[in-house]
Amino acid sequence: MTKLLLILYTLITSLAYTALVAYFSTHTSDWSVSYIGAILIAATALIAVGREKISEIDANKKIKEKTDEIEALKKLLKQKQAMLHSVKSNVIHNVINVSSADELLSTMKGLATLLNESLAINNIDLDDDLDTGGYLDILKINVKTQ
């Protein structure tokens, strides 16, 4: 779409510039060459600025897409950090307080299942600045009771 717009703009401005040059070449009554040259240079500059503005449309779209992608990655990173914080504290607590290796293994299995299969954790939306710590604690209790 932008290329088509740029082609149309170039066509129209080329015709206008050619008409301007033809007018100045046929009607050279009392204007000096320096005035005519300044007008043609200004017209050329305006054409170049217009082309640049049209070309920026695509660049701005690409920048917006990349910005949205960065925001999505930041959101995903926040979610992963919340999960890792929860797992880290739970693992440290279990290593210190576990009475047997089987209990540690079953707790680790429960946590892995929680993180891999829980749609609730995988769909937490951290854009609302919700405190996910309490929510993750509730889910940890559910794992321990299973």
Coordinates of C-alpha atoms in Angstrom, one line a residue:
M1 CA 0.0 0.0 0.0
T2 CA 2.8 2.4 0.9
K3 CA 4.7 1.6 -2.3
L4 CA 1.6 2.3 -4.4
L5 CA 1.1 5.6 -2.5
L6 CA 4.8 6.5 -3.1
I7 CA 4.4 5.7 -6.8
L8 CA 1.3 7.9 -7.1
Y9 CA 3.0 10.7 -5.2
T10 CA 6.1 10.5 -7.4
L11 CA 3.9 10.6 -10.5
I12 CA 1.9 13.6 -9.4
T13 CA 4.9 15.6 -8.1
S14 CA 6.9 14.8 -11.3
L15 CA 4.1 16.1 -13.4
A16 CA 3.7 19.2 -11.3
Y17 CA 7.5 19.8 -11.3
T18 CA 7.6 19.3 -15.1
A19 CA 4.7 21.8 -15.5
L20 CA 6.5 24.3 -13.3
V21 CA 9.7 24.0 -15.3
A22 CA 7.8 24.3 -18.5
Y23 CA 5.9 27.4 -17.2
F24 CA 9.2 29.1 -16.2
S25 CA 10.9 28.3 -19.5
T26 CA 8.0 29.8 -21.6
H27 CA 7.1 32.7 -19.4
T28 CA 10.4 34.4 -18.6
S29 CA 9.2 37.9 -18.6
D30 CA 10.5 39.9 -15.6
W31 CA 11.7 37.3 -13.2
S32 CA 15.4 36.7 -12.7
V33 CA 17.0 33.3 -13.0
S34 CA 17.9 33.3 -9.4
Y35 CA 14.3 33.6 -8.3
I36 CA 13.2 30.8 -10.7
G37 CA 16.1 28.6 -9.5
A38 CA 15.1 29.2 -5.8
I39 CA 11.5 28.3 -6.5
L40 CA 12.6 25.1 -8.3
I41 CA 15.0 24.1 -5.5
A42 CA 12.2 24.7 -2.9
A43 CA 9.8 22.6 -5.0
T44 CA 12.4 19.8 -5.1
A45 CA 12.9 20.0 -1.4
L46 CA 9.2 19.8 -0.8
I47 CA 8.9 16.7 -3.0
A48 CA 11.8 15.1 -1.1
V49 CA 10.2 15.8 2.2
G50 CA 6.9 14.3 1.1
R51 CA 8.6 11.2 -0.1
E52 CA 10.4 10.8 3.2
K53 CA 7.1 11.2 5.1
I54 CA 5.5 8.5 3.0
S55 CA 8.5 6.2 3.5
E56 CA 8.3 6.7 7.3
I57 CA 4.9 5.0 7.3
D58 CA 6.4 1.5 6.9
A59 CA 9.2 2.2 9.3
N60 CA 6.7 3.4 12.0
K61 CA 4.6 0.2 11.5
K62 CA 7.7 -2.0 11.9
I63 CA 8.7 0.0 15.0
K64 CA 5.2 -0.5 16.5
E65 CA 5.3 -4.2 15.8
K66 CA 8.7 -4.6 17.5
T67 CA 7.5 -2.5 20.5
D68 CA 4.5 -4.7 20.9
E69 CA 6.7 -7.8 20.7
I70 CA 9.1 -6.4 23.3
E71 CA 6.1 -5.7 25.6
A72 CA 4.8 -9.2 25.2
L73 CA 8.3 -10.6 26.0
K74 CA 8.5 -8.3 29.1
K75 CA 5.1 -9.6 30.2
L76 CA 6.2 -13.2 29.7
L77 CA 9.4 -12.5 31.6
K78 CA 7.4 -11.1 34.6
Q79 CA 5.3 -14.3 34.6
K80 CA 8.4 -16.5 34.5
Q81 CA 10.0 -14.5 37.3
A82 CA 6.9 -14.9 39.5
M83 CA 6.9 -18.7 38.9
L84 CA 10.6 -19.0 39.6
H85 CA 10.4 -17.0 42.8
S86 CA 7.6 -19.3 44.0
V87 CA 9.5 -22.5 43.0
K88 CA 12.7 -21.2 44.6
S89 CA 11.2 -20.4 47.9
N90 CA 9.3 -23.7 48.0
V91 CA 12.4 -25.8 47.0
I92 CA 14.6 -24.1 49.7
H93 CA 11.9 -24.7 52.3
N94 CA 11.5 -28.3 51.3
V95 CA 15.3 -29.0 51.3
I96 CA 15.6 -27.6 54.8
N97 CA 12.5 -29.2 56.2
V98 CA 12.1 -32.5 54.4
S99 CA 12.4 -35.6 56.4
S100 CA 13.0 -38.0 53.5
A101 CA 14.2 -38.1 49.9
D102 CA 10.8 -39.5 48.8
E103 CA 9.0 -36.5 50.2
L104 CA 11.3 -34.1 48.4
L105 CA 10.9 -36.0 45.2
S106 CA 7.1 -36.0 45.4
T107 CA 7.1 -32.3 46.2
M108 CA 9.3 -31.6 43.3
K109 CA 7.1 -33.6 41.0
G110 CA 4.1 -31.7 42.3
L111 CA 5.8 -28.4 41.6
A112 CA 6.8 -29.5 38.1
T113 CA 3.3 -30.6 37.4
L114 CA 2.0 -27.3 38.7
L115 CA 4.2 -25.2 36.5
N116 CA 3.8 -27.3 33.4
E117 CA 0.1 -28.1 33.5
S118 CA -1.6 -25.4 35.4
L119 CA -3.5 -23.2 33.0
A120 CA -4.0 -20.7 35.8
I121 CA -0.3 -20.1 36.2
N122 CA 0.4 -20.1 32.5
N123 CA -2.3 -17.5 31.9
I124 CA -1.6 -15.1 34.7
D125 CA -1.9 -11.5 33.3
L126 CA 0.7 -9.4 35.1
D127 CA -0.3 -6.2 33.2
D128 CA -2.9 -5.4 35.8
D129 CA -0.2 -5.3 38.5
L130 CA -1.8 -8.1 40.5
D131 CA 0.1 -9.6 43.3
T132 CA 0.6 -13.2 42.1
G133 CA 2.5 -14.3 45.2
G134 CA -0.7 -15.1 47.1
Y135 CA -2.2 -16.8 44.2
L136 CA 0.9 -19.0 43.7
D137 CA 0.8 -19.8 47.5
I138 CA -2.7 -21.1 47.1
L139 CA -1.7 -23.3 44.2
K140 CA 1.3 -24.6 46.2
I141 CA -1.0 -25.6 49.0
N142 CA -3.2 -27.5 46.5
V143 CA -0.1 -29.4 45.3
K144 CA 0.8 -30.4 48.8
T145 CA -2.7 -31.6 49.6
Q146 CA -2.8 -33.9 46.5

